[in-house]
mmCIF file of C-alpha atoms (C1' of nucleotides) in Angstrom:
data_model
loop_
_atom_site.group_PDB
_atom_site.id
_atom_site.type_symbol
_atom_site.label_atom_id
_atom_site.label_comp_id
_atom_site.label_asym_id
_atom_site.label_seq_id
_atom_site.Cartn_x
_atom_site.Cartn_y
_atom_site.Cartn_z
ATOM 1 C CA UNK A 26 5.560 -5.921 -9.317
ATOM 2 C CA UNK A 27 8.160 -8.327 -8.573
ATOM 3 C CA UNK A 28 6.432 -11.773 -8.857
ATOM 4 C CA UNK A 29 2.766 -12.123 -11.214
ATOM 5 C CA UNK A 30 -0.550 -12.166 -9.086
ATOM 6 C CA UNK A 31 -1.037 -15.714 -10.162
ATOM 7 C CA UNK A 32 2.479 -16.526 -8.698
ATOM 8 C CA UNK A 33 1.836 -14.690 -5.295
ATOM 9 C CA UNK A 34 -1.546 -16.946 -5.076
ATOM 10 C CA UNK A 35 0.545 -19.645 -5.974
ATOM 11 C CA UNK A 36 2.723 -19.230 -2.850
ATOM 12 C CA UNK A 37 -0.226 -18.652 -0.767
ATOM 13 C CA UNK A 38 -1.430 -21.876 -1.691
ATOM 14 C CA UNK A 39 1.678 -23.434 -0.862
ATOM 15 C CA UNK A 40 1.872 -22.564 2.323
ATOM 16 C CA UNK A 41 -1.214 -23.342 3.179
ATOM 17 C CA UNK A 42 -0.779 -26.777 2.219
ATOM 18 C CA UNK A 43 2.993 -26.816 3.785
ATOM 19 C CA UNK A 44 0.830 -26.177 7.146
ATOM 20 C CA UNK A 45 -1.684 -29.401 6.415
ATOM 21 C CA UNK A 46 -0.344 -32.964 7.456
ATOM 22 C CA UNK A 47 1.895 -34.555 5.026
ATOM 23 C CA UNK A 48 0.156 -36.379 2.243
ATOM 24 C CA UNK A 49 -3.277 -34.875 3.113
ATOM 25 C CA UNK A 50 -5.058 -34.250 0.340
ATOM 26 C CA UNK A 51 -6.909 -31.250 0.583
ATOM 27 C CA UNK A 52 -9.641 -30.026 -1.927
ATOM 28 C CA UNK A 53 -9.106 -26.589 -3.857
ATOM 29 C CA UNK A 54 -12.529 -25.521 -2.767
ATOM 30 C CA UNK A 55 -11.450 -25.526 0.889
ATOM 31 C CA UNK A 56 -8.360 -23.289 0.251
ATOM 32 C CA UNK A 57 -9.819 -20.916 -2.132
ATOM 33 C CA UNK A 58 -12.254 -20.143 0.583
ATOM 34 C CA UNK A 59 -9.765 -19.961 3.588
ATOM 35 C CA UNK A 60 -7.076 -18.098 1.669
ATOM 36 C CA UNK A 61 -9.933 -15.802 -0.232
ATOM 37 C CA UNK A 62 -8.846 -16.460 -4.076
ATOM 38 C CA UNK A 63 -11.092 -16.879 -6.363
ATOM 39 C CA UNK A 64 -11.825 -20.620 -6.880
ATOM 40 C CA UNK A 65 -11.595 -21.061 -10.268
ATOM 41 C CA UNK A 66 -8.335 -19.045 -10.596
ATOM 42 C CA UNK A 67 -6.515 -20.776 -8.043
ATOM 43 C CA UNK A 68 -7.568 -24.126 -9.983
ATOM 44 C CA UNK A 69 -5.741 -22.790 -12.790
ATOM 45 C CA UNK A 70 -2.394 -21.862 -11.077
ATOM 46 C CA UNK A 71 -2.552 -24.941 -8.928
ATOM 47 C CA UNK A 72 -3.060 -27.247 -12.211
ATOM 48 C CA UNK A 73 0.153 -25.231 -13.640
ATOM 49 C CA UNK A 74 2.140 -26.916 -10.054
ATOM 50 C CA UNK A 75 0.584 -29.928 -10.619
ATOM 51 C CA UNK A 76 1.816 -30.336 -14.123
ATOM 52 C CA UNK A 77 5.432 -28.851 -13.477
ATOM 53 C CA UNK A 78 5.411 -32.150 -10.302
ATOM 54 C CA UNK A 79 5.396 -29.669 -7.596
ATOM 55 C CA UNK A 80 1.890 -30.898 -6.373
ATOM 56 C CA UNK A 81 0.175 -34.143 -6.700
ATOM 57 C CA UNK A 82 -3.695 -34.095 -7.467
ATOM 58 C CA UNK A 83 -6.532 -36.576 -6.975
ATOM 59 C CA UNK A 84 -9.631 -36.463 -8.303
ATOM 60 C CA UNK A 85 -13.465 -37.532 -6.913
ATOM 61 C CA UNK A 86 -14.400 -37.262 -3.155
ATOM 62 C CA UNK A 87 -11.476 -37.148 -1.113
ATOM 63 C CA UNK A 88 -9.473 -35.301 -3.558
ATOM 64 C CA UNK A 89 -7.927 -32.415 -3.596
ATOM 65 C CA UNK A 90 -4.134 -31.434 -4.179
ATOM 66 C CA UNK A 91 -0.897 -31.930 -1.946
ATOM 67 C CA UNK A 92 2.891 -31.211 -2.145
ATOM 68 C CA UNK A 93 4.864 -34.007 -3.944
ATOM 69 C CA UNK A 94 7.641 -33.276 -1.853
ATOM 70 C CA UNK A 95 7.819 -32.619 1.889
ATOM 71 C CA UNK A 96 7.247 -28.746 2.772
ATOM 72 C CA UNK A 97 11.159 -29.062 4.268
ATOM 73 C CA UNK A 98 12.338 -29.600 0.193
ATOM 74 C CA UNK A 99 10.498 -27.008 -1.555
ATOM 75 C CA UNK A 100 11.775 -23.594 -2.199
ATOM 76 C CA UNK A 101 9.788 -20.463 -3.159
ATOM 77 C CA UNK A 102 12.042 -20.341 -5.928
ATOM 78 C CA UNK A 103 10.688 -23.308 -7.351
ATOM 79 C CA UNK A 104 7.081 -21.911 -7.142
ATOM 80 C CA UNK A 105 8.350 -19.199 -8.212
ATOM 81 C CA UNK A 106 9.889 -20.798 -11.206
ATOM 82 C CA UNK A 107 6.860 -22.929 -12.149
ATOM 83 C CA UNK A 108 4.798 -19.635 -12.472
ATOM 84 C CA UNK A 109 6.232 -17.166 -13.412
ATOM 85 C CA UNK A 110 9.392 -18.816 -15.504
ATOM 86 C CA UNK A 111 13.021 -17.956 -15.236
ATOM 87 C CA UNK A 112 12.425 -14.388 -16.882
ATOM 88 C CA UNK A 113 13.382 -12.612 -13.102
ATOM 89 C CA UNK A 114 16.542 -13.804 -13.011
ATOM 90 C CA UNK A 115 17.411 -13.814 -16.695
ATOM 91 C CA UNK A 116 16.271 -10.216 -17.833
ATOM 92 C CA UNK A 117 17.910 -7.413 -18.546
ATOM 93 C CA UNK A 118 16.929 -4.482 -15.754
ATOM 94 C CA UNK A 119 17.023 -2.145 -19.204
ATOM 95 C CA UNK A 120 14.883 -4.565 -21.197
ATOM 96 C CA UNK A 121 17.577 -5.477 -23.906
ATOM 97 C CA UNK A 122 17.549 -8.701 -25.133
ATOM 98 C CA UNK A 123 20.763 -11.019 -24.983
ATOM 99 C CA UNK A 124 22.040 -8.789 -22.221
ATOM 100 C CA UNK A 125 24.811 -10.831 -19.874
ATOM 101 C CA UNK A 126 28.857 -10.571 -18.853
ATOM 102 C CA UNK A 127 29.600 -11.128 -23.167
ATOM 103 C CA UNK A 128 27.055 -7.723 -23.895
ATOM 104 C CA UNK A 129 26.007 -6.350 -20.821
ATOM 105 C CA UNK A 130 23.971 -2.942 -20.290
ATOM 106 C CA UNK A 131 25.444 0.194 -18.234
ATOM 107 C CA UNK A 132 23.364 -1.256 -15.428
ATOM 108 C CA UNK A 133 24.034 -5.015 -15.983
ATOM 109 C CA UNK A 134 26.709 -5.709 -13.127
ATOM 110 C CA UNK A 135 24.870 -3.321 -10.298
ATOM 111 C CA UNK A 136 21.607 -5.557 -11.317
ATOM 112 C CA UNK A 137 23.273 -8.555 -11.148
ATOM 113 C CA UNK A 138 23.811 -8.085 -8.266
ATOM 114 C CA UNK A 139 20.611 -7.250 -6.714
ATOM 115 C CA UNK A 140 19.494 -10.144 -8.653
ATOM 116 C CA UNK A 141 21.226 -12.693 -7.021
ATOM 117 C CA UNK A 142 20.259 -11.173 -3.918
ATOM 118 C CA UNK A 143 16.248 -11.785 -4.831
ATOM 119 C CA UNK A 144 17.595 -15.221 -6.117
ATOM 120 C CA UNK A 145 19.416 -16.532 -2.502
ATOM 121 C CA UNK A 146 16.580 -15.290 -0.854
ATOM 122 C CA UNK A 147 14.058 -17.240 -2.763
ATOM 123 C CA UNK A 148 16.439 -20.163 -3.199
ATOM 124 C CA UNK A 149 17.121 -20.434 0.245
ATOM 125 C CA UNK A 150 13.483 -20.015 2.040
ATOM 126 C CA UNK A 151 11.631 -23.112 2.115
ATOM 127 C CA UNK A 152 7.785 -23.448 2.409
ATOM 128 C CA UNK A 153 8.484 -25.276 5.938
ATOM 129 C CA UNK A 154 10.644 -22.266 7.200
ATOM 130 C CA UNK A 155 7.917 -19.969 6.849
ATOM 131 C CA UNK A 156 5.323 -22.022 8.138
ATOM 132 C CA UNK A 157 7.019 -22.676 10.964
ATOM 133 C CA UNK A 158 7.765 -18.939 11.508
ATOM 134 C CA UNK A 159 4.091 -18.331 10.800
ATOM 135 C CA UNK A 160 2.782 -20.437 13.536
ATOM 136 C CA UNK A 161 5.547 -19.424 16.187
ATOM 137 C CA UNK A 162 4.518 -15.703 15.948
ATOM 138 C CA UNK A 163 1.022 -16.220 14.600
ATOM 139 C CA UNK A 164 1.293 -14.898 11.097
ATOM 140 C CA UNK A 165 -1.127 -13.965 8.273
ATOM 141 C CA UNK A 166 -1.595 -15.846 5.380
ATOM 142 C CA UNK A 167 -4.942 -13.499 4.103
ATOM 143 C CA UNK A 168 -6.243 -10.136 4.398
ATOM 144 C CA UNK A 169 -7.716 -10.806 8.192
ATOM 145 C CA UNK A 170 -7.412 -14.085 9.546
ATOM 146 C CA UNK A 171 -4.186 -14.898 11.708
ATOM 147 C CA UNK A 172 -2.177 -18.053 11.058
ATOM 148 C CA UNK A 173 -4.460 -20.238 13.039
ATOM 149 C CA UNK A 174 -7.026 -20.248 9.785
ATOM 150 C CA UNK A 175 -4.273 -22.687 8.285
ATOM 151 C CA UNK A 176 -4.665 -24.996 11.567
ATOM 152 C CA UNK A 177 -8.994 -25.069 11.345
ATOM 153 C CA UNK A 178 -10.214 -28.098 9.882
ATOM 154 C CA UNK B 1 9.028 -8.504 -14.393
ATOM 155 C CA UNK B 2 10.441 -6.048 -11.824
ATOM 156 C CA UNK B 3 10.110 -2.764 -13.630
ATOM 157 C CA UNK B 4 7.423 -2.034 -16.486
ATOM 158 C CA UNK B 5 8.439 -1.978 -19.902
ATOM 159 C CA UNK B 6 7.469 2.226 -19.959
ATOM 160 C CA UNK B 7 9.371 2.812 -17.170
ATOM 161 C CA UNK B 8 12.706 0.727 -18.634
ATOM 162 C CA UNK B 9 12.169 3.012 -21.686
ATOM 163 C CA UNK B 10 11.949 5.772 -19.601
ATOM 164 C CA UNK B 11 15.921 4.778 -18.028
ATOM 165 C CA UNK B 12 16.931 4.455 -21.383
ATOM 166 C CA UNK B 13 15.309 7.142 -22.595
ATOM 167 C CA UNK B 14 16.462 9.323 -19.301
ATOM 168 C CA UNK B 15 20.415 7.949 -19.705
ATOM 169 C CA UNK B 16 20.297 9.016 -23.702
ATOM 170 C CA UNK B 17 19.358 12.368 -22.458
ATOM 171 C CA UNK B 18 21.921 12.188 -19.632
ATOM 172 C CA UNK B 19 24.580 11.739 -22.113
ATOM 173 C CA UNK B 20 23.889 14.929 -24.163
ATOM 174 C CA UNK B 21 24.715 17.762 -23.753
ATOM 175 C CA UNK B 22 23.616 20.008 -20.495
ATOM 176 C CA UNK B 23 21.242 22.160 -21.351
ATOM 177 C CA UNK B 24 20.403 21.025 -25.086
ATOM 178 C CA UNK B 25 16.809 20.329 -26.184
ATOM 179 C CA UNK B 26 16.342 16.524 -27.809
ATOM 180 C CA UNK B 27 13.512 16.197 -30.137
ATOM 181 C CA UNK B 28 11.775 12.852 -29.082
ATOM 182 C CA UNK B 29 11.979 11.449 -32.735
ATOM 183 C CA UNK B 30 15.182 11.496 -32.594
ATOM 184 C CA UNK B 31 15.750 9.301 -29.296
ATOM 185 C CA UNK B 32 12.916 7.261 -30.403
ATOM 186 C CA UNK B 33 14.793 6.423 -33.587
ATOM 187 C CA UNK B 34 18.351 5.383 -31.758
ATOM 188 C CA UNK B 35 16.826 3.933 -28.774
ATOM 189 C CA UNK B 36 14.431 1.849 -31.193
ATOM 190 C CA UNK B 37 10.918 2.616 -28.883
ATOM 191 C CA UNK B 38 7.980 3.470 -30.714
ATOM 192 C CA UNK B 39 7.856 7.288 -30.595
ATOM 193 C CA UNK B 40 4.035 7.725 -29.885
ATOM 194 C CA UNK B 41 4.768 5.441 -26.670
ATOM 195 C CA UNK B 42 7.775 7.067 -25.768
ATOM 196 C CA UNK B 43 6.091 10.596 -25.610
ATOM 197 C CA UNK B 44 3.408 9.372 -23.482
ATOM 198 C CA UNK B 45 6.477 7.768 -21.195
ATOM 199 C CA UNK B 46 8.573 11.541 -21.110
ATOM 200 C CA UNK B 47 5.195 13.294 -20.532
ATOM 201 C CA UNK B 48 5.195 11.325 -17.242
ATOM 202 C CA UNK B 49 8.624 11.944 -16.676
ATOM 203 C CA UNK B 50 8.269 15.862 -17.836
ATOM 204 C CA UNK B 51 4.866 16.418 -15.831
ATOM 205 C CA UNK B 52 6.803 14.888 -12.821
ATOM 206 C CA UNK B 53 9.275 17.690 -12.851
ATOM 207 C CA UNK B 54 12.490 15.253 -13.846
ATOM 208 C CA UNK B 55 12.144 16.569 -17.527
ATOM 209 C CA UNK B 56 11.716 19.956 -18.635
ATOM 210 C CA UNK B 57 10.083 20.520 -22.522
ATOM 211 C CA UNK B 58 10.277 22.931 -25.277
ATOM 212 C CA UNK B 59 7.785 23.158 -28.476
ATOM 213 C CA UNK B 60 8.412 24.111 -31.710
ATOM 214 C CA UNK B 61 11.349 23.759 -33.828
ATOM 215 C CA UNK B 62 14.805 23.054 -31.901
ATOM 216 C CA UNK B 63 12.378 22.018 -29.368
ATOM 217 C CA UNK B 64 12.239 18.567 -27.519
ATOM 218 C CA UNK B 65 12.980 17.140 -24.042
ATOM 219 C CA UNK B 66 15.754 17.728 -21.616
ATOM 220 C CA UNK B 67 16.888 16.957 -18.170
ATOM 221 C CA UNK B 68 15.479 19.191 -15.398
ATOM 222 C CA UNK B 69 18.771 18.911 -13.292
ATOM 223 C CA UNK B 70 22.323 17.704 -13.834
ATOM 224 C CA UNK B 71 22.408 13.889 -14.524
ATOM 225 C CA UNK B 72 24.940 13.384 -11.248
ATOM 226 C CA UNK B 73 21.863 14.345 -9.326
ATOM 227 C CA UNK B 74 19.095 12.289 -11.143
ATOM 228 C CA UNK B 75 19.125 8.547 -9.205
ATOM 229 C CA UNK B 76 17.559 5.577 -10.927
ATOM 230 C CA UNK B 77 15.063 5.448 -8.013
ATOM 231 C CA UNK B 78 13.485 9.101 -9.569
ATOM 232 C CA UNK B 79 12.296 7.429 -12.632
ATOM 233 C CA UNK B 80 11.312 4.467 -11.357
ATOM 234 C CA UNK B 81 9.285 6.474 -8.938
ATOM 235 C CA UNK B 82 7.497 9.004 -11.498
ATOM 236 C CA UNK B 83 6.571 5.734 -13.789
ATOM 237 C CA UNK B 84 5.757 3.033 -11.618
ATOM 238 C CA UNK B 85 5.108 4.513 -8.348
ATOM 239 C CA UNK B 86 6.505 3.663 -4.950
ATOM 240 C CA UNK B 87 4.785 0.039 -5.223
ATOM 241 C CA UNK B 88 8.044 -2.288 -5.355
ATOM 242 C CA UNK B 89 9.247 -0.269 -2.550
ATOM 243 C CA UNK B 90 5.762 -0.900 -0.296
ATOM 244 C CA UNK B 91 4.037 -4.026 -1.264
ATOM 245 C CA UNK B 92 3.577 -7.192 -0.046
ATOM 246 C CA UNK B 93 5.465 -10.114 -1.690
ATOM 247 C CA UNK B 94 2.553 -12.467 -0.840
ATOM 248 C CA UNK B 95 -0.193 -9.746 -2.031
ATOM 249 C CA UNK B 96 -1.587 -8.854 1.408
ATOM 250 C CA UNK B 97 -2.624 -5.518 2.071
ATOM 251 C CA UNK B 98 -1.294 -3.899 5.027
ATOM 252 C CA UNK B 99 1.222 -5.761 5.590
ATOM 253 C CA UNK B 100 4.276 -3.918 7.436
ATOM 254 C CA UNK B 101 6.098 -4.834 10.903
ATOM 255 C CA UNK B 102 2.927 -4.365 13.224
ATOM 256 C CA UNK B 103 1.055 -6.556 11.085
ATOM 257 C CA UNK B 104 3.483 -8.991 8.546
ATOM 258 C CA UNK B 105 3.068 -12.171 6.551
ATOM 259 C CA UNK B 106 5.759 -15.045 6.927
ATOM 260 C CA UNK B 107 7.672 -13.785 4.185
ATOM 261 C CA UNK B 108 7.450 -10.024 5.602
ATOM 262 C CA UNK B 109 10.869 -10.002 7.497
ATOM 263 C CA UNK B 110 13.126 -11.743 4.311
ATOM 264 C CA UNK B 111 11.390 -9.989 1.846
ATOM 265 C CA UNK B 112 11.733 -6.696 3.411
ATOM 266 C CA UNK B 113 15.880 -7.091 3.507
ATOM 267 C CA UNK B 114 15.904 -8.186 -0.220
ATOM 268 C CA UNK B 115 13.470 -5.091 -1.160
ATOM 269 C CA UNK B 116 16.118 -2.690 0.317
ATOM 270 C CA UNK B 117 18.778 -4.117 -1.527
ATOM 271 C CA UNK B 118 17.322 -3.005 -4.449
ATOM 272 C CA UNK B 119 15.755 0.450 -2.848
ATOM 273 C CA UNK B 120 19.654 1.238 -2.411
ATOM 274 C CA UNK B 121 20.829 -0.066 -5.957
ATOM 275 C CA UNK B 122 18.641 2.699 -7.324
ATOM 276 C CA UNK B 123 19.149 5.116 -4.955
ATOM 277 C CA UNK B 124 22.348 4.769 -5.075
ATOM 278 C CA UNK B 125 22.888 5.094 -8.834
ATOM 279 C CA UNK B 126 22.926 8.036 -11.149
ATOM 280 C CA UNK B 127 22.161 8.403 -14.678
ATOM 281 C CA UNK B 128 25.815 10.208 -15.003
ATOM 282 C CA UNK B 129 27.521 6.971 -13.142
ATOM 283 C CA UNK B 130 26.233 4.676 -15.772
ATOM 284 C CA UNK B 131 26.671 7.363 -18.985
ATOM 285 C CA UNK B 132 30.104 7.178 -17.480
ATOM 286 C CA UNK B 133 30.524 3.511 -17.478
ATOM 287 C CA UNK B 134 28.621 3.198 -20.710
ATOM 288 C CA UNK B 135 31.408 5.427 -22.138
ATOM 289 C CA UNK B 136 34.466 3.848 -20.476
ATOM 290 C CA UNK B 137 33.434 0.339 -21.383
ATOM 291 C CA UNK B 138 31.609 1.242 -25.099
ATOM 292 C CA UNK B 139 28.371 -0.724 -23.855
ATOM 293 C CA UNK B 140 25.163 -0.788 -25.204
ATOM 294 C CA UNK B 141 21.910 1.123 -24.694
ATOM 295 C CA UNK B 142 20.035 -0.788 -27.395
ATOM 296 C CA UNK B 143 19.606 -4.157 -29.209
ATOM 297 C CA UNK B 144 22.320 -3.460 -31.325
ATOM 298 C CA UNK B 145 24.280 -0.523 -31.345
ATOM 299 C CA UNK B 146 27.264 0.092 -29.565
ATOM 300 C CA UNK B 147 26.650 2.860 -26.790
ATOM 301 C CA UNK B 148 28.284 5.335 -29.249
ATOM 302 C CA UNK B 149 24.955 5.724 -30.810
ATOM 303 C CA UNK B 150 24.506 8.193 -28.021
ATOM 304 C CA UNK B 151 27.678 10.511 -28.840
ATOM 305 C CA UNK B 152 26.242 10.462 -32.879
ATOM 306 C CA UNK B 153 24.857 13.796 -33.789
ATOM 307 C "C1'" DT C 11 1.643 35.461 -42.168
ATOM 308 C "C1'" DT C 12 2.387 31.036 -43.678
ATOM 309 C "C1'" DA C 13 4.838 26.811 -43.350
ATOM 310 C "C1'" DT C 14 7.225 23.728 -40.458
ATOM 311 C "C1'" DA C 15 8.855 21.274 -36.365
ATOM 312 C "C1'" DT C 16 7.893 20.070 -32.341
ATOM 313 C "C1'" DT C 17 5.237 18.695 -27.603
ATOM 314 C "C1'" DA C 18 0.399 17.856 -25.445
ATOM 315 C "C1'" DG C 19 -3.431 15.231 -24.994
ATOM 316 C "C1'" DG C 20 -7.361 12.441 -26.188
ATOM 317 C "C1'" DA C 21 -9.278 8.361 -28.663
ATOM 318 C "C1'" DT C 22 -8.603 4.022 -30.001
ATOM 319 C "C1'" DA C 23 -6.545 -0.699 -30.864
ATOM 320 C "C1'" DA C 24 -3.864 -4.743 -29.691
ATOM 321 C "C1'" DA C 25 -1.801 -7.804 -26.374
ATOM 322 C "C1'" DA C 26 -1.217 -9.711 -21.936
ATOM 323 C "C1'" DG C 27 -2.766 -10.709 -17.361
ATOM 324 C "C1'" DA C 28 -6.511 -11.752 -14.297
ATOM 325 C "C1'" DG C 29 -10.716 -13.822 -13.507
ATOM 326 C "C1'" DT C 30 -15.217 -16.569 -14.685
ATOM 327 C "C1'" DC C 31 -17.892 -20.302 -16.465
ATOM 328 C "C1'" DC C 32 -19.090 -24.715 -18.296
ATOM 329 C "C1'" DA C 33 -18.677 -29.393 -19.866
ATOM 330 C "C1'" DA C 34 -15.932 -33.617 -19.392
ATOM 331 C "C1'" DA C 35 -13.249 -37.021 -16.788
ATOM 332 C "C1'" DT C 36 -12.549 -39.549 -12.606
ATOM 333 C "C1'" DA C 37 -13.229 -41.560 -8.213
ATOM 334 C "C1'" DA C 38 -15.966 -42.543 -3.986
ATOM 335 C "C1'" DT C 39 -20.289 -43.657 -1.897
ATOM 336 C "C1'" DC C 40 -25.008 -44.868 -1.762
ATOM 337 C "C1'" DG D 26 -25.802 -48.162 -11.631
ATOM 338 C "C1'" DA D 27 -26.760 -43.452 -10.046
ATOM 339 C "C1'" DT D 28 -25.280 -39.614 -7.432
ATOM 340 C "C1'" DT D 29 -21.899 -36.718 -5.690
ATOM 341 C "C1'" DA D 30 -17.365 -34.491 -5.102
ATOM 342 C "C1'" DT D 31 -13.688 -33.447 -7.093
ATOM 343 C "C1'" DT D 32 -9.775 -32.139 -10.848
ATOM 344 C "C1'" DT D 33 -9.047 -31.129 -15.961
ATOM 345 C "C1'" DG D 34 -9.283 -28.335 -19.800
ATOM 346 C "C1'" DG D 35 -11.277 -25.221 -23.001
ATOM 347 C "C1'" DA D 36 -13.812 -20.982 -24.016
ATOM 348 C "C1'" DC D 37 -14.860 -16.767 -22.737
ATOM 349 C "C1'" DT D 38 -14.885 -11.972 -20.413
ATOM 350 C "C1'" DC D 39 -12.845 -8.109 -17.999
ATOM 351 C "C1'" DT D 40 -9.023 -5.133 -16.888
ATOM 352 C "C1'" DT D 41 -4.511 -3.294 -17.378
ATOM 353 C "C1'" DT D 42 -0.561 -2.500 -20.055
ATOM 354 C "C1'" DT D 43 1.420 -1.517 -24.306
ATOM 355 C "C1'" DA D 44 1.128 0.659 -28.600
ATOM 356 C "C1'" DT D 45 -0.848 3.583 -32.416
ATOM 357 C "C1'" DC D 46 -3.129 7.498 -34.452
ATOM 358 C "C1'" DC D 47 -5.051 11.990 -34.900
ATOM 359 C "C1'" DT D 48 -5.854 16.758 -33.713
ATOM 360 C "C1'" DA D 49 -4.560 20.840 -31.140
ATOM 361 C "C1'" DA D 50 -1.217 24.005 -29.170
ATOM 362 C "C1'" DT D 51 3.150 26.275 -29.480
ATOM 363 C "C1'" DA D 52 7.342 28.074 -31.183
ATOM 364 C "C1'" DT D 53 10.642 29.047 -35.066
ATOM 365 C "C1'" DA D 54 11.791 30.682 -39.396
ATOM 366 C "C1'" DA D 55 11.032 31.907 -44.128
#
DNA sequence: TTATATTAGGATAAAAGAGTCCAAATAATC
DNA sequence: GATTATTTGGACTCTTTTATCCTAATATAA
């Protein structure tokens, strides 16, 4: 498992609001239901991108949570990041601590590798990209629905 | 966390046994000891491995664990495989199920080229490579030691 | 045949991750 | 001011992973 269940949710989420009309807020009730998490869960991980400034929240009628940044300057690395920490791209692929170029592991430069491979491609994706792609081919963002669930109301 | 912890003691465990001998029983205390893993987990781990066919086992005195087949012919990918399954290879980096070309998330297309990249690093790697390296370049297999530890009686 | 060194396998415990629930704070509307 | 819709935050439960322990089976050797 590459990235935690509450980090995958957390991208979900994302997107979802990446798709909504900048600056919208949109309740966590609404999303849990279109994107099938549990409610209370996603609260959780959504409070964690609230706190690291990745979303903005509001509370009372009307509320709900946004992106503090447009969709166009967020990365999935820095969802990513938020959630899960910088353990992916720090950690040794044989588990030993303090592994790196000064003490490295018989599989330390081959990993590297591959690592920075995972990292461009995270680095490099923005929430925007792949909403974009998502509508223009009509992509899923849950078990069933097509794209179009992130355009109902 | 891309690999779990038993199955990055199982590598460890499987390049200690790579560097021994051909042939030559290891008692699982032993390895336990100079890899540092608890030695009631690490059976559990090399039952996996052993029941999988990529170990072979002996009881009794001079008993212990060794490689089923030469080490240039054991690939990363094989213990990864018998511990953790074939799930990094097949699963959705968003969490839905199903999702392949005739039916993909956003993220399906990118996600699928960094996932081979690392299919092919372990594929593409054998326990003798990196005993090999280890040698060459003296590096380390544990917290502390040197990889030396493995060439110790 | 008895003692010893080992793996096999089941039961259990501890820790981490995933998920649920409830009360409190806040903001809008009636 | 009261009601309602929301996020916040803490406590709790469930499940999976990680780790430990104990007994049985097996093989060697004295």
């Amino acid at each position: 498992m590459l990235l935690s269940k509450s980090c995958v949710y957390g991208l979900r989420a994302s997107l979802y609001l990446a798709s909504k009309k900048e600056g919208e807020f949109i309740p966590i009730k609404r999303m849990s239901d279109k994107l099938e998490i549990s409610f209370h869960f996603l609260t959780k991980i959504l409070q964690q991108l609230t706190a690291q400034g990745i979303l903005e929240s509001f509370k009372g009628p009307n509320g709900g949570v946004r992106l503090n940044r447009p969709g166009t300057d967020v990365q999935l690395m820095d969802i990513v990041l938020a959630i899960d920490g910088e353990q992916l791209l720090t950690e040794c692929a044989l588990g030993l601590p303090g592994c790196g170029i000064k003490n490295p592991c018989p599989l330390h430069d081959k990993w590297a590798e591959t690592r920075d491979a995972i990292k461009a491609m995270l680095e490099h994706t923005t929430l925007t990209e792949l909403v974009e792609k998502g509508r223009a081919e009509n992509l899923r963002l849950t078990t069933d629905g097509g794209f179009d669930i992130l355009f109902e109301d």
